[in-house]
Amino acid sequence: MNIEKRALLDHAQRCRRVADDLAHREAARRLRAMADVYEARAAQLADEDGSSKPDRHERSRSAGTGDRQN
């Protein structure tokens, strides 16, 4: 998991934890909405990582070098 995705998920978790402790309903609702946005951004990062960036092995194969060293 990349650093940016982990940070977004951590922020979402903090927002939810604080929202659960608040007595002010509107503030809690806003924090939960923020958590939803953070989680959606993290999911987008996961989608982008899986579809647009080949992994290390795919890059080396496409370059014709493989995993072997000369």
mmCIF file of N, CA, C and O in Angstrom:
data_model
loop_
_atom_site.group_PDB
_atom_site.id
_atom_site.type_symbol
_atom_site.label_atom_id
_atom_site.label_comp_id
_atom_site.label_asym_id
_atom_site.label_seq_id
_atom_site.Cartn_x
_atom_site.Cartn_y
_atom_site.Cartn_z
ATOM 1 N N MET A 1 0.858 -1.174 0.000
ATOM 2 C CA MET A 1 0.000 0.000 0.000
ATOM 3 C C MET A 1 0.900 1.232 0.000
ATOM 4 O O MET A 1 1.842 1.324 0.782
ATOM 5 N N ASN A 2 0.595 2.175 -0.898
ATOM 6 C CA ASN A 2 1.458 3.354 -0.973
ATOM 7 C C ASN A 2 1.186 4.311 0.191
ATOM 8 O O ASN A 2 0.167 4.215 0.879
ATOM 9 N N ILE A 3 2.087 5.242 0.353
ATOM 10 C CA ILE A 3 2.029 6.170 1.488
ATOM 11 C C ILE A 3 0.786 7.057 1.433
ATOM 12 O O ILE A 3 0.128 7.284 2.452
ATOM 13 N N GLU A 4 0.467 7.559 0.236
ATOM 14 C CA GLU A 4 -0.683 8.457 0.111
ATOM 15 C C GLU A 4 -1.989 7.737 0.455
ATOM 16 O O GLU A 4 -2.829 8.278 1.177
ATOM 17 N N LYS A 5 -2.141 6.511 -0.027
ATOM 18 C CA LYS A 5 -3.361 5.748 0.274
ATOM 19 C C LYS A 5 -3.457 5.482 1.776
ATOM 20 O O LYS A 5 -4.514 5.641 2.377
ATOM 21 N N ARG A 6 -2.353 5.083 2.400
ATOM 22 C CA ARG A 6 -2.346 4.815 3.834
ATOM 23 C C ARG A 6 -2.710 6.070 4.619
ATOM 24 O O ARG A 6 -3.476 6.015 5.592
ATOM 25 N N ALA A 7 -2.193 7.224 4.197
ATOM 26 C CA ALA A 7 -2.490 8.477 4.887
ATOM 27 C C ALA A 7 -3.977 8.819 4.772
ATOM 28 O O ALA A 7 -4.596 9.240 5.758
ATOM 29 N N LEU A 8 -4.549 8.634 3.595
ATOM 30 C CA LEU A 8 -5.974 8.910 3.414
ATOM 31 C C LEU A 8 -6.827 8.010 4.300
ATOM 32 O O LEU A 8 -7.782 8.472 4.928
ATOM 33 N N LEU A 9 -6.478 6.739 4.351
ATOM 34 C CA LEU A 9 -7.244 5.816 5.195
ATOM 35 C C LEU A 9 -7.073 6.130 6.676
ATOM 36 O O LEU A 9 -8.028 6.011 7.453
ATOM 37 N N ASP A 10 -5.880 6.572 7.064
ATOM 38 C CA ASP A 10 -5.661 6.980 8.458
ATOM 39 C C ASP A 10 -6.499 8.213 8.811
ATOM 40 O O ASP A 10 -7.090 8.286 9.884
ATOM 41 N N HIS A 11 -6.554 9.186 7.893
ATOM 42 C CA HIS A 11 -7.375 10.374 8.119
ATOM 43 C C HIS A 11 -8.851 9.990 8.264
ATOM 44 O O HIS A 11 -9.553 10.508 9.134
ATOM 45 N N ALA A 12 -9.309 9.092 7.414
ATOM 46 C CA ALA A 12 -10.705 8.651 7.482
ATOM 47 C C ALA A 12 -10.996 8.012 8.836
ATOM 48 O O ALA A 12 -12.027 8.284 9.460
ATOM 49 N N GLN A 13 -10.066 7.188 9.288
ATOM 50 C CA GLN A 13 -10.255 6.518 10.576
ATOM 51 C C GLN A 13 -10.314 7.527 11.723
ATOM 52 O O GLN A 13 -11.162 7.427 12.616
ATOM 53 N N ARG A 14 -9.437 8.521 11.679
ATOM 54 C CA ARG A 14 -9.444 9.555 12.727
ATOM 55 C C ARG A 14 -10.752 10.340 12.713
ATOM 56 O O ARG A 14 -11.319 10.635 13.772
ATOM 57 N N CYS A 15 -11.210 10.700 11.513
ATOM 58 C CA CYS A 15 -12.472 11.452 11.408
ATOM 59 C C CYS A 15 -13.614 10.656 12.028
ATOM 60 O O CYS A 15 -14.433 11.208 12.771
ATOM 61 N N ARG A 16 -13.685 9.382 11.718
ATOM 62 C CA ARG A 16 -14.764 8.542 12.255
ATOM 63 C C ARG A 16 -14.655 8.396 13.777
ATOM 64 O O ARG A 16 -15.654 8.435 14.492
ATOM 65 N N ARG A 17 -13.437 8.246 14.271
ATOM 66 C CA ARG A 17 -13.243 8.094 15.717
ATOM 67 C C ARG A 17 -13.684 9.356 16.447
ATOM 68 O O ARG A 17 -14.399 9.291 17.453
ATOM 69 N N VAL A 18 -13.296 10.525 15.942
ATOM 70 C CA VAL A 18 -13.700 11.788 16.568
ATOM 71 C C VAL A 18 -15.207 11.974 16.448
ATOM 72 O O VAL A 18 -15.875 12.390 17.404
ATOM 73 N N ALA A 19 -15.759 11.652 15.279
ATOM 74 C CA ALA A 19 -17.212 11.797 15.077
ATOM 75 C C ALA A 19 -17.990 10.956 16.072
ATOM 76 O O ALA A 19 -19.030 11.383 16.584
ATOM 77 N N ASP A 20 -17.490 9.768 16.375
ATOM 78 C CA ASP A 20 -18.174 8.891 17.329
ATOM 79 C C ASP A 20 -18.171 9.451 18.746
ATOM 80 O O ASP A 20 -19.043 9.124 19.544
ATOM 81 N N ASP A 21 -17.194 10.321 19.044
ATOM 82 C CA ASP A 21 -17.088 10.893 20.388
ATOM 83 C C ASP A 21 -17.801 12.236 20.538
ATOM 84 O O ASP A 21 -17.925 12.745 21.642
ATOM 85 N N LEU A 22 -18.282 12.800 19.430
ATOM 86 C CA LEU A 22 -18.905 14.120 19.483
ATOM 87 C C LEU A 22 -20.382 14.051 19.841
ATOM 88 O O LEU A 22 -21.102 13.168 19.385
ATOM 89 N N ALA A 23 -20.819 15.017 20.624
ATOM 90 C CA ALA A 23 -22.237 15.135 20.936
ATOM 91 C C ALA A 23 -22.936 16.014 19.897
ATOM 92 O O ALA A 23 -24.144 15.907 19.703
ATOM 93 N N HIS A 24 -22.171 16.859 19.219
ATOM 94 C CA HIS A 24 -22.725 17.770 18.219
ATOM 95 C C HIS A 24 -22.984 16.995 16.931
ATOM 96 O O HIS A 24 -22.066 16.583 16.234
ATOM 97 N N ARG A 25 -24.256 16.770 16.628
ATOM 98 C CA ARG A 25 -24.644 15.900 15.499
ATOM 99 C C ARG A 25 -24.154 16.409 14.152
ATOM 100 O O ARG A 25 -23.706 15.642 13.315
ATOM 101 N N GLU A 26 -24.242 17.713 13.933
ATOM 102 C CA GLU A 26 -23.838 18.277 12.639
ATOM 103 C C GLU A 26 -22.331 18.132 12.426
ATOM 104 O O GLU A 26 -21.876 17.791 11.343
ATOM 105 N N ALA A 27 -21.557 18.389 13.459
ATOM 106 C CA ALA A 27 -20.104 18.235 13.345
ATOM 107 C C ALA A 27 -19.743 16.769 13.090
ATOM 108 O O ALA A 27 -18.874 16.472 12.264
ATOM 109 N N ALA A 28 -20.416 15.866 13.771
ATOM 110 C CA ALA A 28 -20.166 14.430 13.564
ATOM 111 C C ALA A 28 -20.527 14.019 12.139
ATOM 112 O O ALA A 28 -19.800 13.267 11.494
ATOM 113 N N ARG A 29 -21.645 14.555 11.640
ATOM 114 C CA ARG A 29 -22.062 14.237 10.270
ATOM 115 C C ARG A 29 -21.021 14.712 9.262
ATOM 116 O O ARG A 29 -20.666 14.007 8.329
ATOM 117 N N ARG A 30 -20.496 15.912 9.468
ATOM 118 C CA ARG A 30 -19.480 16.458 8.556
ATOM 119 C C ARG A 30 -18.192 15.650 8.610
ATOM 120 O O ARG A 30 -17.557 15.430 7.576
ATOM 121 N N LEU A 31 -17.808 15.242 9.790
ATOM 122 C CA LEU A 31 -16.603 14.424 9.897
ATOM 123 C C LEU A 31 -16.776 13.069 9.196
ATOM 124 O O LEU A 31 -15.862 12.583 8.539
ATOM 125 N N ARG A 32 -17.948 12.482 9.330
ATOM 126 C CA ARG A 32 -18.202 11.209 8.632
ATOM 127 C C ARG A 32 -18.197 11.402 7.119
ATOM 128 O O ARG A 32 -17.709 10.554 6.373
ATOM 129 N N ALA A 33 -18.713 12.529 6.668
ATOM 130 C CA ALA A 33 -18.686 12.835 5.235
ATOM 131 C C ALA A 33 -17.243 13.005 4.756
ATOM 132 O O ALA A 33 -16.878 12.539 3.668
ATOM 133 N N MET A 34 -16.416 13.647 5.562
ATOM 134 C CA MET A 34 -15.003 13.787 5.218
ATOM 135 C C MET A 34 -14.339 12.417 5.137
ATOM 136 O O MET A 34 -13.536 12.160 4.233
ATOM 137 N N ALA A 35 -14.667 11.544 6.076
ATOM 138 C CA ALA A 35 -14.110 10.194 6.065
ATOM 139 C C ALA A 35 -14.495 9.464 4.787
ATOM 140 O O ALA A 35 -13.671 8.771 4.176
ATOM 141 N N ASP A 36 -15.735 9.635 4.362
ATOM 142 C CA ASP A 36 -16.179 9.016 3.105
ATOM 143 C C ASP A 36 -15.353 9.507 1.924
ATOM 144 O O ASP A 36 -14.967 8.725 1.051
ATOM 145 N N VAL A 37 -15.070 10.808 1.899
ATOM 146 C CA VAL A 37 -14.280 11.382 0.801
ATOM 147 C C VAL A 37 -12.859 10.822 0.828
ATOM 148 O O VAL A 37 -12.306 10.447 -0.211
ATOM 149 N N TYR A 38 -12.255 10.765 2.007
ATOM 150 C CA TYR A 38 -10.903 10.205 2.119
ATOM 151 C C TYR A 38 -10.867 8.760 1.627
ATOM 152 O O TYR A 38 -9.953 8.353 0.908
ATOM 153 N N GLU A 39 -11.852 7.978 2.024
ATOM 154 C CA GLU A 39 -11.884 6.577 1.598
ATOM 155 C C GLU A 39 -12.099 6.445 0.090
ATOM 156 O O GLU A 39 -11.505 5.579 -0.559
ATOM 157 N N ALA A 40 -12.917 7.331 -0.475
ATOM 158 C CA ALA A 40 -13.137 7.305 -1.925
ATOM 159 C C ALA A 40 -11.845 7.643 -2.671
ATOM 160 O O ALA A 40 -11.511 7.014 -3.681
ATOM 161 N N ARG A 41 -11.115 8.626 -2.173
ATOM 162 C CA ARG A 41 -9.826 8.980 -2.800
ATOM 163 C C ARG A 41 -8.846 7.821 -2.704
ATOM 164 O O ARG A 41 -8.116 7.534 -3.653
ATOM 165 N N ALA A 42 -8.811 7.155 -1.564
ATOM 166 C CA ALA A 42 -7.916 6.007 -1.403
ATOM 167 C C ALA A 42 -8.298 4.904 -2.381
ATOM 168 O O ALA A 42 -7.428 4.253 -2.970
ATOM 169 N N ALA A 43 -9.588 4.683 -2.579
ATOM 170 C CA ALA A 43 -10.039 3.658 -3.522
ATOM 171 C C ALA A 43 -9.641 4.029 -4.949
ATOM 172 O O ALA A 43 -9.269 3.162 -5.734
ATOM 173 N N GLN A 44 -9.711 5.313 -5.285
ATOM 174 C CA GLN A 44 -9.292 5.755 -6.617
ATOM 175 C C GLN A 44 -7.812 5.501 -6.829
ATOM 176 O O GLN A 44 -7.400 5.091 -7.911
ATOM 177 N N LEU A 45 -7.012 5.724 -5.792
ATOM 178 C CA LEU A 45 -5.584 5.447 -5.900
ATOM 179 C C LEU A 45 -5.347 3.974 -6.157
ATOM 180 O O LEU A 45 -4.500 3.606 -6.957
ATOM 181 N N ALA A 46 -6.113 3.129 -5.480
ATOM 182 C CA ALA A 46 -5.962 1.687 -5.667
ATOM 183 C C ALA A 46 -6.326 1.307 -7.094
ATOM 184 O O ALA A 46 -5.647 0.498 -7.728
ATOM 185 N N ASP A 47 -7.404 1.892 -7.636
ATOM 186 C CA ASP A 47 -7.809 1.615 -9.004
ATOM 187 C C ASP A 47 -6.750 2.068 -9.992
ATOM 188 O O ASP A 47 -6.423 1.370 -10.944
ATOM 189 N N GLU A 48 -6.203 3.266 -9.778
ATOM 190 C CA GLU A 48 -5.183 3.798 -10.675
ATOM 191 C C GLU A 48 -3.926 2.953 -10.628
ATOM 192 O O GLU A 48 -3.325 2.679 -11.649
ATOM 193 N N ASP A 49 -3.521 2.520 -9.444
ATOM 194 C CA ASP A 49 -2.317 1.697 -9.315
ATOM 195 C C ASP A 49 -2.479 0.380 -10.046
ATOM 196 O O ASP A 49 -1.550 -0.103 -10.671
ATOM 197 N N GLY A 50 -3.657 -0.196 -9.978
ATOM 198 C CA GLY A 50 -3.871 -1.491 -10.590
ATOM 199 C C GLY A 50 -4.010 -1.455 -12.084
ATOM 200 O O GLY A 50 -3.663 -2.401 -12.773
ATOM 201 N N SER A 51 -4.487 -0.346 -12.646
ATOM 202 C CA SER A 51 -4.778 -0.340 -14.076
ATOM 203 C C SER A 51 -3.790 0.447 -14.909
ATOM 204 O O SER A 51 -3.565 0.129 -16.056
ATOM 205 N N SER A 52 -3.158 1.474 -14.375
ATOM 206 C CA SER A 52 -2.359 2.332 -15.228
ATOM 207 C C SER A 52 -0.859 2.137 -15.080
ATOM 208 O O SER A 52 -0.109 2.547 -15.934
ATOM 209 N N LYS A 53 -0.422 1.528 -14.003
ATOM 210 C CA LYS A 53 1.006 1.370 -13.784
ATOM 211 C C LYS A 53 1.366 -0.106 -13.761
ATOM 212 O O LYS A 53 0.932 -0.833 -12.866
ATOM 213 N N PRO A 54 2.161 -0.568 -14.705
ATOM 214 C CA PRO A 54 2.576 -1.965 -14.658
ATOM 215 C C PRO A 54 3.502 -2.194 -13.472
ATOM 216 O O PRO A 54 4.198 -1.272 -13.041
ATOM 217 N N ASP A 55 3.465 -3.386 -12.934
ATOM 218 C CA ASP A 55 4.358 -3.653 -11.815
ATOM 219 C C ASP A 55 5.796 -3.792 -12.311
ATOM 220 O O ASP A 55 6.084 -3.755 -13.490
ATOM 221 N N ARG A 56 6.717 -3.950 -11.385
ATOM 222 C CA ARG A 56 8.144 -4.007 -11.695
ATOM 223 C C ARG A 56 8.452 -5.092 -12.714
ATOM 224 O O ARG A 56 9.206 -4.888 -13.649
ATOM 225 N N HIS A 57 7.840 -6.264 -12.570
ATOM 226 C CA HIS A 57 8.103 -7.379 -13.474
ATOM 227 C C HIS A 57 7.562 -7.115 -14.869
ATOM 228 O O HIS A 57 8.198 -7.445 -15.855
ATOM 229 N N GLU A 58 6.394 -6.500 -14.964
ATOM 230 C CA GLU A 58 5.821 -6.195 -16.273
ATOM 231 C C GLU A 58 6.669 -5.176 -17.005
ATOM 232 O O GLU A 58 6.882 -5.279 -18.201
ATOM 233 N N ARG A 59 7.186 -4.185 -16.307
ATOM 234 C CA ARG A 59 8.032 -3.181 -16.949
ATOM 235 C C ARG A 59 9.291 -3.821 -17.497
ATOM 236 O O ARG A 59 9.702 -3.542 -18.602
ATOM 237 N N SER A 60 9.901 -4.695 -16.719
ATOM 238 C CA SER A 60 11.150 -5.296 -17.181
ATOM 239 C C SER A 60 10.904 -6.230 -18.359
ATOM 240 O O SER A 60 11.703 -6.305 -19.275
ATOM 241 N N ARG A 61 9.772 -6.953 -18.365
ATOM 242 C CA ARG A 61 9.454 -7.830 -19.491
ATOM 243 C C ARG A 61 9.184 -7.019 -20.755
ATOM 244 O O ARG A 61 9.617 -7.368 -21.822
ATOM 245 N N SER A 62 8.470 -5.909 -20.599
ATOM 246 C CA SER A 62 8.129 -5.111 -21.773
ATOM 247 C C SER A 62 9.377 -4.431 -22.347
ATOM 248 O O SER A 62 9.444 -4.135 -23.519
ATOM 249 N N ALA A 63 10.364 -4.212 -21.517
ATOM 250 C CA ALA A 63 11.615 -3.614 -21.989
ATOM 251 C C ALA A 63 12.525 -4.663 -22.594
ATOM 252 O O ALA A 63 13.576 -4.343 -23.140
ATOM 253 N N GLY A 64 12.170 -5.938 -22.440
ATOM 254 C CA GLY A 64 12.962 -7.018 -23.017
ATOM 255 C C GLY A 64 14.124 -7.462 -22.170
ATOM 256 O O GLY A 64 14.984 -8.213 -22.612
ATOM 257 N N THR A 65 14.197 -7.009 -20.916
ATOM 258 C CA THR A 65 15.324 -7.362 -20.079
ATOM 259 C C THR A 65 15.024 -8.547 -19.176
ATOM 260 O O THR A 65 15.943 -9.213 -18.733
ATOM 261 N N GLY A 66 13.766 -8.804 -18.883
ATOM 262 C CA GLY A 66 13.406 -9.905 -17.983
ATOM 263 C C GLY A 66 13.957 -9.707 -16.611
ATOM 264 O O GLY A 66 14.420 -8.619 -16.250
ATOM 265 N N ASP A 67 13.969 -10.770 -15.828
ATOM 266 C CA ASP A 67 14.489 -10.699 -14.466
ATOM 267 C C ASP A 67 15.961 -11.102 -14.404
ATOM 268 O O ASP A 67 16.565 -11.104 -13.362
ATOM 269 N N ARG A 68 16.530 -11.479 -15.522
ATOM 270 C CA ARG A 68 17.921 -11.942 -15.534
ATOM 271 C C ARG A 68 18.878 -10.767 -15.579
ATOM 272 O O ARG A 68 18.596 -9.739 -16.186
ATOM 273 N N GLN A 69 20.008 -10.940 -14.958
ATOM 274 C CA GLN A 69 21.069 -9.937 -15.025
ATOM 275 C C GLN A 69 22.207 -10.501 -15.864
ATOM 276 O O GLN A 69 22.529 -11.679 -15.781
ATOM 277 N N ASN A 70 22.831 -9.640 -16.672
ATOM 278 C CA ASN A 70 23.958 -10.092 -17.508
ATOM 279 C C ASN A 70 25.261 -9.914 -16.793
ATOM 280 O O ASN A 70 25.535 -9.101 -16.077
#
